Amino acid sequence: MKIAVAADHGGLNLKNKIKEHLTSDGYEVLDYGTDSFDSCDYPDFALPAAEAVASGKCDKGIIICSTGIGVSIVANKVPGVRCAHCHDSYCAEFTRRHNDANVLAMGEKVVGEGYALQIVDVFLKTQFEGGRHQRRVDKINSIEKKYGK
């Protein structure tokens, strides 16, 4: 599985830990930056990671900023992306099972490193249930089409 990762300066430490974790678990990781603690703009990094997922270049994405809020807003502007802002493993599990989320957003200043790695594992290993949930995802896709997103 190929995973896109990205962060701004506020999420760089956590991004690097997640990247190491994923690589050691055998995932292929594409890093969309940043690689510096210099102040930068989260859309510059969240957008290309989200586009990599939407295009099929990557199977899933993980994006990080200080809170996870900004990067999630950016990712959800990309057609085909269903980004979930999660800070616990329950939400990570159920956004995969019920929403077929394909991008995970987290905040480095909100969730600790150990728990973040657990959230990542749950997100990547949980499968979409389909069934009645597919009907709901289809409605989300219809909304995207209606507004030309």
mmCIF file of N, CA and C in Angstrom:
data_model
loop_
_atom_site.group_PDB
_atom_site.id
_atom_site.type_symbol
_atom_site.label_atom_id
_atom_site.label_comp_id
_atom_site.label_asym_id
_atom_site.label_seq_id
_atom_site.Cartn_x
_atom_site.Cartn_y
_atom_site.Cartn_z
ATOM 1 N N MET A 1 0.847 -1.186 0.000
ATOM 2 C CA MET A 1 0.000 0.000 0.000
ATOM 3 C C MET A 1 0.884 1.237 0.000
ATOM 4 N N LYS A 2 0.501 2.210 -0.808
ATOM 5 C CA LYS A 2 1.253 3.454 -0.943
ATOM 6 C C LYS A 2 0.528 4.556 -0.160
ATOM 7 N N ILE A 3 1.269 5.230 0.719
ATOM 8 C CA ILE A 3 0.692 6.237 1.603
ATOM 9 C C ILE A 3 1.340 7.596 1.340
ATOM 10 N N ALA A 4 0.501 8.608 1.121
ATOM 11 C CA ALA A 4 0.973 9.990 1.014
ATOM 12 C C ALA A 4 1.002 10.579 2.420
ATOM 13 N N VAL A 5 2.104 11.236 2.773
ATOM 14 C CA VAL A 5 2.176 11.954 4.045
ATOM 15 C C VAL A 5 2.573 13.397 3.771
ATOM 16 N N ALA A 6 2.062 14.294 4.606
ATOM 17 C CA ALA A 6 2.404 15.706 4.474
ATOM 18 C C ALA A 6 2.137 16.409 5.791
ATOM 19 N N ALA A 7 2.861 17.493 6.000
ATOM 20 C CA ALA A 7 2.668 18.303 7.194
ATOM 21 C C ALA A 7 3.223 19.691 6.954
ATOM 22 N N ASP A 8 2.741 20.633 7.747
ATOM 23 C CA ASP A 8 3.380 21.938 7.795
ATOM 24 C C ASP A 8 4.393 21.902 8.942
ATOM 25 N N HIS A 9 4.961 23.054 9.275
ATOM 26 C CA HIS A 9 5.968 23.106 10.336
ATOM 27 C C HIS A 9 5.406 22.663 11.686
ATOM 28 N N GLY A 10 4.115 22.856 11.907
ATOM 29 C CA GLY A 10 3.492 22.476 13.170
ATOM 30 C C GLY A 10 3.252 20.987 13.322
ATOM 31 N N GLY A 11 3.374 20.236 12.238
ATOM 32 C CA GLY A 11 3.163 18.792 12.281
ATOM 33 C C GLY A 11 4.365 17.980 11.856
ATOM 34 N N LEU A 12 5.501 18.665 11.653
ATOM 35 C CA LEU A 12 6.684 18.002 11.094
ATOM 36 C C LEU A 12 7.210 16.867 11.968
ATOM 37 N N ASN A 13 7.305 17.081 13.269
ATOM 38 C CA ASN A 13 7.816 16.008 14.136
ATOM 39 C C ASN A 13 6.961 14.756 14.040
ATOM 40 N N LEU A 14 5.643 14.932 14.129
ATOM 41 C CA LEU A 14 4.750 13.783 14.076
ATOM 42 C C LEU A 14 4.775 13.134 12.697
ATOM 43 N N LYS A 15 4.827 13.927 11.652
ATOM 44 C CA LYS A 15 4.912 13.366 10.287
ATOM 45 C C LYS A 15 6.132 12.460 10.168
ATOM 46 N N ASN A 16 7.264 12.922 10.662
ATOM 47 C CA ASN A 16 8.484 12.127 10.560
ATOM 48 C C ASN A 16 8.382 10.828 11.346
ATOM 49 N N LYS A 17 7.759 10.859 12.517
ATOM 50 C CA LYS A 17 7.570 9.628 13.311
ATOM 51 C C LYS A 17 6.632 8.666 12.593
ATOM 52 N N ILE A 18 5.573 9.193 12.028
ATOM 53 C CA ILE A 18 4.624 8.354 11.294
ATOM 54 C C ILE A 18 5.292 7.754 10.065
ATOM 55 N N LYS A 19 6.069 8.543 9.376
ATOM 56 C CA LYS A 19 6.783 8.071 8.188
ATOM 57 C C LYS A 19 7.716 6.908 8.551
ATOM 58 N N GLU A 20 8.473 7.045 9.633
ATOM 59 C CA GLU A 20 9.356 5.957 10.101
ATOM 60 C C GLU A 20 8.549 4.711 10.431
ATOM 61 N N HIS A 21 7.442 4.905 11.127
ATOM 62 C CA HIS A 21 6.569 3.800 11.536
ATOM 63 C C HIS A 21 6.017 3.061 10.312
ATOM 64 N N LEU A 22 5.527 3.818 9.355
ATOM 65 C CA LEU A 22 4.952 3.208 8.155
ATOM 66 C C LEU A 22 6.002 2.449 7.349
ATOM 67 N N THR A 23 7.149 3.052 7.204
ATOM 68 C CA THR A 23 8.233 2.410 6.451
ATOM 69 C C THR A 23 8.656 1.104 7.120
ATOM 70 N N SER A 24 8.759 1.125 8.446
ATOM 71 C CA SER A 24 9.164 -0.094 9.165
ATOM 72 C C SER A 24 8.090 -1.173 9.087
ATOM 73 N N ASP A 25 6.833 -0.774 8.854
ATOM 74 C CA ASP A 25 5.743 -1.745 8.682
ATOM 75 C C ASP A 25 5.585 -2.203 7.234
ATOM 76 N N GLY A 26 6.452 -1.731 6.340
ATOM 77 C CA GLY A 26 6.439 -2.189 4.961
ATOM 78 C C GLY A 26 5.603 -1.370 4.000
ATOM 79 N N TYR A 27 5.069 -0.250 4.446
ATOM 80 C CA TYR A 27 4.324 0.617 3.547
ATOM 81 C C TYR A 27 5.288 1.424 2.688
ATOM 82 N N GLU A 28 4.869 1.736 1.476
ATOM 83 C CA GLU A 28 5.613 2.670 0.643
ATOM 84 C C GLU A 28 5.072 4.067 0.955
ATOM 85 N N VAL A 29 5.964 4.987 1.273
ATOM 86 C CA VAL A 29 5.558 6.316 1.708
ATOM 87 C C VAL A 29 6.056 7.365 0.717
ATOM 88 N N LEU A 30 5.142 8.224 0.267
ATOM 89 C CA LEU A 30 5.503 9.385 -0.542
ATOM 90 C C LEU A 30 5.334 10.618 0.336
ATOM 91 N N ASP A 31 6.404 11.341 0.547
ATOM 92 C CA ASP A 31 6.429 12.492 1.446
ATOM 93 C C ASP A 31 6.265 13.777 0.646
ATOM 94 N N TYR A 32 5.191 14.510 0.930
ATOM 95 C CA TYR A 32 4.906 15.757 0.231
ATOM 96 C C TYR A 32 5.318 16.988 1.042
ATOM 97 N N GLY A 33 6.172 16.791 2.032
ATOM 98 C CA GLY A 33 6.740 17.898 2.804
ATOM 99 C C GLY A 33 5.873 18.280 3.988
ATOM 100 N N THR A 34 6.301 19.237 4.654
ATOM 101 C CA THR A 34 7.514 20.019 4.616
ATOM 102 C C THR A 34 8.656 19.256 5.279
ATOM 103 N N ASP A 35 9.857 19.764 5.081
ATOM 104 C CA ASP A 35 11.028 19.173 5.717
ATOM 105 C C ASP A 35 11.741 20.198 6.576
ATOM 106 N N SER A 36 11.045 21.264 6.931
ATOM 107 C CA SER A 36 11.654 22.361 7.669
ATOM 108 C C SER A 36 10.716 22.849 8.764
ATOM 109 N N PHE A 37 11.304 23.345 9.840
ATOM 110 C CA PHE A 37 10.509 23.946 10.913
ATOM 111 C C PHE A 37 10.228 25.426 10.664
ATOM 112 N N ASP A 38 10.685 25.938 9.522
ATOM 113 C CA ASP A 38 10.379 27.326 9.162
ATOM 114 C C ASP A 38 8.877 27.447 8.924
ATOM 115 N N SER A 39 8.311 28.565 9.330
ATOM 116 C CA SER A 39 6.886 28.789 9.147
ATOM 117 C C SER A 39 6.527 28.629 7.667
ATOM 118 N N CYS A 40 5.444 27.914 7.428
ATOM 119 C CA CYS A 40 4.985 27.669 6.057
ATOM 120 C C CYS A 40 3.472 27.569 6.060
ATOM 121 N N ASP A 41 2.894 27.405 4.895
ATOM 122 C CA ASP A 41 1.443 27.374 4.736
ATOM 123 C C ASP A 41 0.966 25.944 4.480
ATOM 124 N N TYR A 42 0.129 25.432 5.375
ATOM 125 C CA TYR A 42 -0.319 24.034 5.288
ATOM 126 C C TYR A 42 -0.981 23.669 3.963
ATOM 127 N N PRO A 43 -1.697 24.571 3.250
ATOM 128 C CA PRO A 43 -2.278 24.154 1.970
ATOM 129 C C PRO A 43 -1.228 23.711 0.950
ATOM 130 N N ASP A 44 -0.016 24.262 1.042
ATOM 131 C CA ASP A 44 1.041 23.922 0.086
ATOM 132 C C ASP A 44 1.468 22.458 0.188
ATOM 133 N N PHE A 45 1.171 21.812 1.302
ATOM 134 C CA PHE A 45 1.590 20.429 1.514
ATOM 135 C C PHE A 45 0.400 19.470 1.561
ATOM 136 N N ALA A 46 -0.692 19.907 2.185
ATOM 137 C CA ALA A 46 -1.883 19.051 2.263
ATOM 138 C C ALA A 46 -2.493 18.823 0.887
ATOM 139 N N LEU A 47 -2.484 19.848 0.046
ATOM 140 C CA LEU A 47 -3.099 19.723 -1.280
ATOM 141 C C LEU A 47 -2.429 18.665 -2.150
ATOM 142 N N PRO A 48 -1.106 18.688 -2.342
ATOM 143 C CA PRO A 48 -0.525 17.648 -3.194
ATOM 144 C C PRO A 48 -0.699 16.236 -2.623
ATOM 145 N N ALA A 49 -0.706 16.095 -1.303
ATOM 146 C CA ALA A 49 -0.935 14.764 -0.713
ATOM 147 C C ALA A 49 -2.360 14.304 -1.017
ATOM 148 N N ALA A 50 -3.331 15.199 -0.855
ATOM 149 C CA ALA A 50 -4.724 14.853 -1.156
ATOM 150 C C ALA A 50 -4.900 14.535 -2.641
ATOM 151 N N GLU A 51 -4.255 15.310 -3.494
ATOM 152 C CA GLU A 51 -4.338 15.053 -4.937
ATOM 153 C C GLU A 51 -3.732 13.699 -5.293
ATOM 154 N N ALA A 52 -2.693 13.295 -4.590
ATOM 155 C CA ALA A 52 -2.082 11.984 -4.852
ATOM 156 C C ALA A 52 -3.061 10.858 -4.528
ATOM 157 N N VAL A 53 -3.857 11.038 -3.487
ATOM 158 C CA VAL A 53 -4.869 10.035 -3.143
ATOM 159 C C VAL A 53 -6.010 10.071 -4.160
ATOM 160 N N ALA A 54 -6.493 11.246 -4.473
ATOM 161 C CA ALA A 54 -7.606 11.367 -5.424
ATOM 162 C C ALA A 54 -7.263 10.803 -6.798
ATOM 163 N N SER A 55 -6.014 10.964 -7.210
ATOM 164 C CA SER A 55 -5.600 10.492 -8.535
ATOM 165 C C SER A 55 -5.310 8.996 -8.569
ATOM 166 N N GLY A 56 -5.190 8.375 -7.398
ATOM 167 C CA GLY A 56 -4.846 6.956 -7.339
ATOM 168 C C GLY A 56 -3.357 6.698 -7.240
ATOM 169 N N LYS A 57 -2.560 7.752 -7.259
ATOM 170 C CA LYS A 57 -1.112 7.583 -7.103
ATOM 171 C C LYS A 57 -0.797 6.977 -5.740
ATOM 172 N N CYS A 58 -1.569 7.342 -4.723
ATOM 173 C CA CYS A 58 -1.447 6.782 -3.380
ATOM 174 C C CYS A 58 -2.793 6.192 -2.964
ATOM 175 N N ASP A 59 -2.731 5.165 -2.147
ATOM 176 C CA ASP A 59 -3.955 4.499 -1.685
ATOM 177 C C ASP A 59 -4.643 5.265 -0.561
ATOM 178 N N LYS A 60 -3.851 5.833 0.327
ATOM 179 C CA LYS A 60 -4.366 6.591 1.467
ATOM 180 C C LYS A 60 -3.424 7.762 1.726
ATOM 181 N N GLY A 61 -3.897 8.703 2.553
ATOM 182 C CA GLY A 61 -3.069 9.844 2.922
ATOM 183 C C GLY A 61 -3.151 10.121 4.409
ATOM 184 N N ILE A 62 -2.074 10.687 4.935
ATOM 185 C CA ILE A 62 -2.025 11.123 6.332
ATOM 186 C C ILE A 62 -1.412 12.512 6.332
ATOM 187 N N ILE A 63 -2.177 13.475 6.843
ATOM 188 C CA ILE A 63 -1.739 14.861 6.820
ATOM 189 C C ILE A 63 -1.819 15.445 8.232
ATOM 190 N N ILE A 64 -0.857 16.313 8.552
ATOM 191 C CA ILE A 64 -0.732 16.789 9.923
ATOM 192 C C ILE A 64 -0.399 18.277 9.945
ATOM 193 N N CYS A 65 -1.018 18.972 10.873
ATOM 194 C CA CYS A 65 -0.631 20.339 11.221
ATOM 195 C C CYS A 65 -0.723 20.424 12.741
ATOM 196 N N SER A 66 -0.739 21.587 13.295
ATOM 197 C CA SER A 66 -0.797 21.699 14.757
ATOM 198 C C SER A 66 -2.072 21.100 15.333
ATOM 199 N N THR A 67 -3.211 21.380 14.682
ATOM 200 C CA THR A 67 -4.498 20.876 15.175
ATOM 201 C C THR A 67 -5.108 19.788 14.304
ATOM 202 N N GLY A 68 -4.733 19.740 13.044
ATOM 203 C CA GLY A 68 -5.354 18.833 12.083
ATOM 204 C C GLY A 68 -6.529 19.462 11.355
ATOM 205 N N ILE A 69 -6.977 20.592 11.831
ATOM 206 C CA ILE A 69 -8.168 21.226 11.255
ATOM 207 C C ILE A 69 -7.878 21.822 9.883
ATOM 208 N N GLY A 70 -6.840 22.636 9.785
ATOM 209 C CA GLY A 70 -6.530 23.297 8.519
ATOM 210 C C GLY A 70 -6.280 22.319 7.392
ATOM 211 N N VAL A 71 -5.450 21.305 7.650
ATOM 212 C CA VAL A 71 -5.143 20.342 6.591
ATOM 213 C C VAL A 71 -6.378 19.555 6.175
ATOM 214 N N SER A 72 -7.280 19.283 7.124
ATOM 215 C CA SER A 72 -8.489 18.542 6.763
ATOM 216 C C SER A 72 -9.402 19.377 5.873
ATOM 217 N N ILE A 73 -9.484 20.669 6.154
ATOM 218 C CA ILE A 73 -10.295 21.545 5.305
ATOM 219 C C ILE A 73 -9.749 21.556 3.880
ATOM 220 N N VAL A 74 -8.440 21.678 3.749
ATOM 221 C CA VAL A 74 -7.809 21.687 2.430
ATOM 222 C C VAL A 74 -8.085 20.380 1.689
ATOM 223 N N ALA A 75 -7.826 19.267 2.335
ATOM 224 C CA ALA A 75 -7.977 17.962 1.680
ATOM 225 C C ALA A 75 -9.405 17.735 1.208
ATOM 226 N N ASN A 76 -10.363 18.167 1.996
ATOM 227 C CA ASN A 76 -11.764 17.940 1.635
ATOM 228 C C ASN A 76 -12.256 18.836 0.502
ATOM 229 N N LYS A 77 -11.412 19.725 0.007
ATOM 230 C CA LYS A 77 -11.744 20.501 -1.188
ATOM 231 C C LYS A 77 -11.434 19.722 -2.468
ATOM 232 N N VAL A 78 -10.673 18.641 -2.349
ATOM 233 C CA VAL A 78 -10.243 17.860 -3.518
ATOM 234 C C VAL A 78 -11.299 16.802 -3.831
ATOM 235 N N PRO A 79 -11.858 16.816 -5.040
ATOM 236 C CA PRO A 79 -12.850 15.801 -5.405
ATOM 237 C C PRO A 79 -12.286 14.392 -5.239
ATOM 238 N N GLY A 80 -13.090 13.542 -4.627
ATOM 239 C CA GLY A 80 -12.677 12.160 -4.421
ATOM 240 C C GLY A 80 -12.002 11.911 -3.086
ATOM 241 N N VAL A 81 -11.713 12.970 -2.355
ATOM 242 C CA VAL A 81 -11.091 12.824 -1.038
ATOM 243 C C VAL A 81 -12.167 12.905 0.029
ATOM 244 N N ARG A 82 -12.111 11.966 0.943
ATOM 245 C CA ARG A 82 -12.934 11.992 2.144
ATOM 246 C C ARG A 82 -11.961 11.971 3.316
ATOM 247 N N CYS A 83 -11.624 13.154 3.781
ATOM 248 C CA CYS A 83 -10.628 13.320 4.840
ATOM 249 C C CYS A 83 -11.333 13.391 6.188
ATOM 250 N N ALA A 84 -10.856 12.589 7.122
ATOM 251 C CA ALA A 84 -11.407 12.579 8.475
ATOM 252 C C ALA A 84 -10.372 13.109 9.451
ATOM 253 N N HIS A 85 -10.789 14.052 10.245
ATOM 254 C CA HIS A 85 -9.954 14.659 11.282
ATOM 255 C C HIS A 85 -10.172 13.823 12.546
ATOM 256 N N CYS A 86 -9.198 12.994 12.895
ATOM 257 C CA CYS A 86 -9.360 12.039 14.005
ATOM 258 C C CYS A 86 -8.278 12.222 15.055
ATOM 259 N N HIS A 87 -8.708 12.156 16.310
ATOM 260 C CA HIS A 87 -7.759 12.192 17.420
ATOM 261 C C HIS A 87 -8.004 11.053 18.394
ATOM 262 N N ASP A 88 -8.674 10.018 17.911
ATOM 263 C CA ASP A 88 -8.796 8.791 18.698
ATOM 264 C C ASP A 88 -9.000 7.623 17.740
ATOM 265 N N SER A 89 -8.714 6.429 18.226
ATOM 266 C CA SER A 89 -8.766 5.246 17.364
ATOM 267 C C SER A 89 -10.203 4.842 17.032
ATOM 268 N N TYR A 90 -11.159 5.150 17.898
ATOM 269 C CA TYR A 90 -12.557 4.835 17.610
ATOM 270 C C TYR A 90 -13.022 5.578 16.352
ATOM 271 N N CYS A 91 -12.748 6.880 16.304
ATOM 272 C CA CYS A 91 -13.140 7.658 15.128
ATOM 273 C C CYS A 91 -12.398 7.189 13.883
ATOM 274 N N ALA A 92 -11.122 6.851 14.032
ATOM 275 C CA ALA A 92 -10.347 6.351 12.890
ATOM 276 C C ALA A 92 -10.943 5.052 12.359
ATOM 277 N N GLU A 93 -11.351 4.178 13.257
ATOM 278 C CA GLU A 93 -11.969 2.915 12.834
ATOM 279 C C GLU A 93 -13.294 3.161 12.114
ATOM 280 N N PHE A 94 -14.144 3.969 12.715
ATOM 281 C CA PHE A 94 -15.480 4.125 12.153
ATOM 282 C C PHE A 94 -15.525 5.020 10.922
ATOM 283 N N THR A 95 -14.565 5.923 10.775
ATOM 284 C CA THR A 95 -14.550 6.696 9.532
ATOM 285 C C THR A 95 -14.135 5.812 8.358
ATOM 286 N N ARG A 96 -13.347 4.794 8.624
ATOM 287 C CA ARG A 96 -13.015 3.831 7.564
ATOM 288 C C ARG A 96 -14.187 2.891 7.319
ATOM 289 N N ARG A 97 -14.770 2.345 8.386
ATOM 290 C CA ARG A 97 -15.855 1.370 8.250
ATOM 291 C C ARG A 97 -17.097 1.979 7.612
ATOM 292 N N HIS A 98 -17.438 3.196 7.999
ATOM 293 C CA HIS A 98 -18.712 3.777 7.578
ATOM 294 C C HIS A 98 -18.599 4.849 6.502
ATOM 295 N N ASN A 99 -17.487 5.584 6.458
ATOM 296 C CA ASN A 99 -17.360 6.699 5.512
ATOM 297 C C ASN A 99 -16.383 6.417 4.386
ATOM 298 N N ASP A 100 -15.666 5.319 4.457
ATOM 299 C CA ASP A 100 -14.622 4.996 3.483
ATOM 300 C C ASP A 100 -13.646 6.163 3.331
ATOM 301 N N ALA A 101 -13.303 6.798 4.466
ATOM 302 C CA ALA A 101 -12.341 7.899 4.433
ATOM 303 C C ALA A 101 -11.030 7.405 3.845
ATOM 304 N N ASN A 102 -10.412 8.239 3.032
ATOM 305 C CA ASN A 102 -9.148 7.844 2.404
ATOM 306 C C ASN A 102 -7.981 8.738 2.816
ATOM 307 N N VAL A 103 -8.256 9.766 3.604
ATOM 308 C CA VAL A 103 -7.197 10.616 4.149
ATOM 309 C C VAL A 103 -7.490 10.842 5.631
ATOM 310 N N LEU A 104 -6.445 10.717 6.428
ATOM 311 C CA LEU A 104 -6.509 10.936 7.872
ATOM 312 C C LEU A 104 -5.785 12.231 8.204
ATOM 313 N N ALA A 105 -6.444 13.104 8.964
ATOM 314 C CA ALA A 105 -5.828 14.351 9.431
ATOM 315 C C ALA A 105 -5.695 14.286 10.950
ATOM 316 N N MET A 106 -4.544 14.736 11.442
ATOM 317 C CA MET A 106 -4.314 14.772 12.888
ATOM 318 C C MET A 106 -3.556 16.039 13.253
ATOM 319 N N GLY A 107 -3.611 16.379 14.534
ATOM 320 C CA GLY A 107 -2.894 17.531 15.051
ATOM 321 C C GLY A 107 -1.776 17.122 15.983
ATOM 322 N N GLU A 108 -0.557 17.557 15.665
ATOM 323 C CA GLU A 108 0.602 17.204 16.490
ATOM 324 C C GLU A 108 0.475 17.742 17.918
ATOM 325 N N LYS A 109 -0.140 18.893 18.074
ATOM 326 C CA LYS A 109 -0.261 19.492 19.403
ATOM 327 C C LYS A 109 -1.478 18.963 20.163
ATOM 328 N N VAL A 110 -2.242 18.071 19.537
ATOM 329 C CA VAL A 110 -3.468 17.558 20.135
ATOM 330 C C VAL A 110 -3.342 16.095 20.561
ATOM 331 N N VAL A 111 -2.612 15.313 19.790
ATOM 332 C CA VAL A 111 -2.501 13.878 20.074
ATOM 333 C C VAL A 111 -1.030 13.516 20.254
ATOM 334 N N GLY A 112 -0.749 12.685 21.241
ATOM 335 C CA GLY A 112 0.629 12.255 21.487
ATOM 336 C C GLY A 112 1.113 11.278 20.434
ATOM 337 N N GLU A 113 2.418 11.169 20.343
ATOM 338 C CA GLU A 113 3.036 10.327 19.312
ATOM 339 C C GLU A 113 2.589 8.869 19.386
ATOM 340 N N GLY A 114 2.621 8.288 20.569
ATOM 341 C CA GLY A 114 2.247 6.869 20.703
ATOM 342 C C GLY A 114 0.819 6.610 20.271
ATOM 343 N N TYR A 115 -0.081 7.475 20.706
ATOM 344 C CA TYR A 115 -1.481 7.305 20.333
ATOM 345 C C TYR A 115 -1.683 7.591 18.846
ATOM 346 N N ALA A 116 -0.951 8.550 18.312
ATOM 347 C CA ALA A 116 -1.053 8.859 16.878
ATOM 348 C C ALA A 116 -0.694 7.637 16.037
ATOM 349 N N LEU A 117 0.334 6.914 16.431
ATOM 350 C CA LEU A 117 0.732 5.722 15.677
ATOM 351 C C LEU A 117 -0.352 4.648 15.748
ATOM 352 N N GLN A 118 -1.013 4.543 16.887
ATOM 353 C CA GLN A 118 -2.123 3.596 17.018
ATOM 354 C C GLN A 118 -3.283 4.012 16.112
ATOM 355 N N ILE A 119 -3.584 5.295 16.079
ATOM 356 C CA ILE A 119 -4.653 5.813 15.219
ATOM 357 C C ILE A 119 -4.341 5.506 13.754
ATOM 358 N N VAL A 120 -3.100 5.738 13.357
ATOM 359 C CA VAL A 120 -2.670 5.445 11.985
ATOM 360 C C VAL A 120 -2.878 3.966 11.667
ATOM 361 N N ASP A 121 -2.449 3.087 12.566
ATOM 362 C CA ASP A 121 -2.595 1.646 12.332
ATOM 363 C C ASP A 121 -4.056 1.245 12.172
ATOM 364 N N VAL A 122 -4.910 1.753 13.039
ATOM 365 C CA VAL A 122 -6.335 1.437 12.948
ATOM 366 C C VAL A 122 -6.906 1.955 11.631
ATOM 367 N N PHE A 123 -6.575 3.179 11.273
ATOM 368 C CA PHE A 123 -7.070 3.774 10.032
ATOM 369 C C PHE A 123 -6.670 2.927 8.823
ATOM 370 N N LEU A 124 -5.418 2.508 8.771
ATOM 371 C CA LEU A 124 -4.932 1.795 7.590
ATOM 372 C C LEU A 124 -5.387 0.339 7.535
ATOM 373 N N LYS A 125 -5.680 -0.263 8.661
ATOM 374 C CA LYS A 125 -6.042 -1.687 8.676
ATOM 375 C C LYS A 125 -7.538 -1.943 8.658
ATOM 376 N N THR A 126 -8.338 -0.914 8.881
ATOM 377 C CA THR A 126 -9.792 -1.087 8.903
ATOM 378 C C THR A 126 -10.349 -0.978 7.488
ATOM 379 N N GLN A 127 -11.226 -1.913 7.163
ATOM 380 C CA GLN A 127 -11.838 -1.951 5.833
ATOM 381 C C GLN A 127 -13.211 -1.278 5.837
ATOM 382 N N PHE A 128 -13.577 -0.734 4.708
ATOM 383 C CA PHE A 128 -14.907 -0.157 4.505
ATOM 384 C C PHE A 128 -15.934 -1.276 4.498
ATOM 385 N N GLU A 129 -17.048 -1.090 5.208
ATOM 386 C CA GLU A 129 -18.078 -2.124 5.311
ATOM 387 C C GLU A 129 -19.001 -2.178 4.100
ATOM 388 N N GLY A 130 -19.106 -1.101 3.357
ATOM 389 C CA GLY A 130 -20.026 -1.099 2.225
ATOM 390 C C GLY A 130 -21.467 -1.178 2.701
ATOM 391 N N GLY A 131 -22.291 -1.925 1.975
ATOM 392 C CA GLY A 131 -23.692 -2.082 2.363
ATOM 393 C C GLY A 131 -24.398 -0.742 2.447
ATOM 394 N N ARG A 132 -25.135 -0.537 3.551
ATOM 395 C CA ARG A 132 -25.893 0.709 3.724
ATOM 396 C C ARG A 132 -24.983 1.920 3.751
ATOM 397 N N HIS A 133 -23.715 1.720 4.117
ATOM 398 C CA HIS A 133 -22.767 2.832 4.170
ATOM 399 C C HIS A 133 -22.369 3.294 2.772
ATOM 400 N N GLN A 134 -22.385 2.383 1.797
ATOM 401 C CA GLN A 134 -22.077 2.776 0.415
ATOM 402 C C GLN A 134 -23.102 3.776 -0.091
ATOM 403 N N ARG A 135 -24.351 3.579 0.289
ATOM 404 C CA ARG A 135 -25.410 4.509 -0.118
ATOM 405 C C ARG A 135 -25.079 5.925 0.376
ATOM 406 N N ARG A 136 -24.545 6.029 1.567
ATOM 407 C CA ARG A 136 -24.208 7.331 2.147
ATOM 408 C C ARG A 136 -22.989 7.951 1.463
ATOM 409 N N VAL A 137 -22.004 7.122 1.172
ATOM 410 C CA VAL A 137 -20.821 7.618 0.452
ATOM 411 C C VAL A 137 -21.234 8.078 -0.943
ATOM 412 N N ASP A 138 -22.146 7.350 -1.569
ATOM 413 C CA ASP A 138 -22.649 7.768 -2.882
ATOM 414 C C ASP A 138 -23.327 9.137 -2.802
ATOM 415 N N LYS A 139 -24.031 9.402 -1.716
ATOM 416 C CA LYS A 139 -24.669 10.710 -1.536
ATOM 417 C C LYS A 139 -23.620 11.809 -1.384
ATOM 418 N N ILE A 140 -22.540 11.509 -0.675
ATOM 419 C CA ILE A 140 -21.432 12.468 -0.562
ATOM 420 C C ILE A 140 -20.870 12.761 -1.947
ATOM 421 N N ASN A 141 -20.665 11.712 -2.740
ATOM 422 C CA ASN A 141 -20.144 11.897 -4.096
ATOM 423 C C ASN A 141 -21.096 12.723 -4.955
ATOM 424 N N SER A 142 -22.397 12.561 -4.762
ATOM 425 C CA SER A 142 -23.377 13.352 -5.499
ATOM 426 C C SER A 142 -23.291 14.824 -5.118
ATOM 427 N N ILE A 143 -23.064 15.094 -3.862
ATOM 428 C CA ILE A 143 -22.915 16.483 -3.410
ATOM 429 C C ILE A 143 -21.696 17.109 -4.072
ATOM 430 N N GLU A 144 -20.596 16.363 -4.133
ATOM 431 C CA GLU A 144 -19.394 16.855 -4.822
ATOM 432 C C GLU A 144 -19.706 17.243 -6.263
ATOM 433 N N LYS A 145 -20.407 16.358 -6.945
ATOM 434 C CA LYS A 145 -20.741 16.620 -8.351
ATOM 435 C C LYS A 145 -21.665 17.827 -8.488
ATOM 436 N N LYS A 146 -22.619 17.945 -7.588
ATOM 437 C CA LYS A 146 -23.572 19.051 -7.652
ATOM 438 C C LYS A 146 -22.872 20.402 -7.555
ATOM 439 N N TYR A 147 -21.881 20.484 -6.707
ATOM 440 C CA TYR A 147 -21.197 21.755 -6.492
ATOM 441 C C TYR A 147 -19.893 21.862 -7.271
ATOM 442 N N GLY A 148 -19.634 20.896 -8.146
ATOM 443 C CA GLY A 148 -18.461 20.957 -8.997
ATOM 444 C C GLY A 148 -17.156 20.902 -8.252
ATOM 445 N N LYS A 149 -17.198 20.277 -7.094
ATOM 446 C CA LYS A 149 -15.985 20.222 -6.276
ATOM 447 C C LYS A 149 -14.960 19.290 -6.844
#
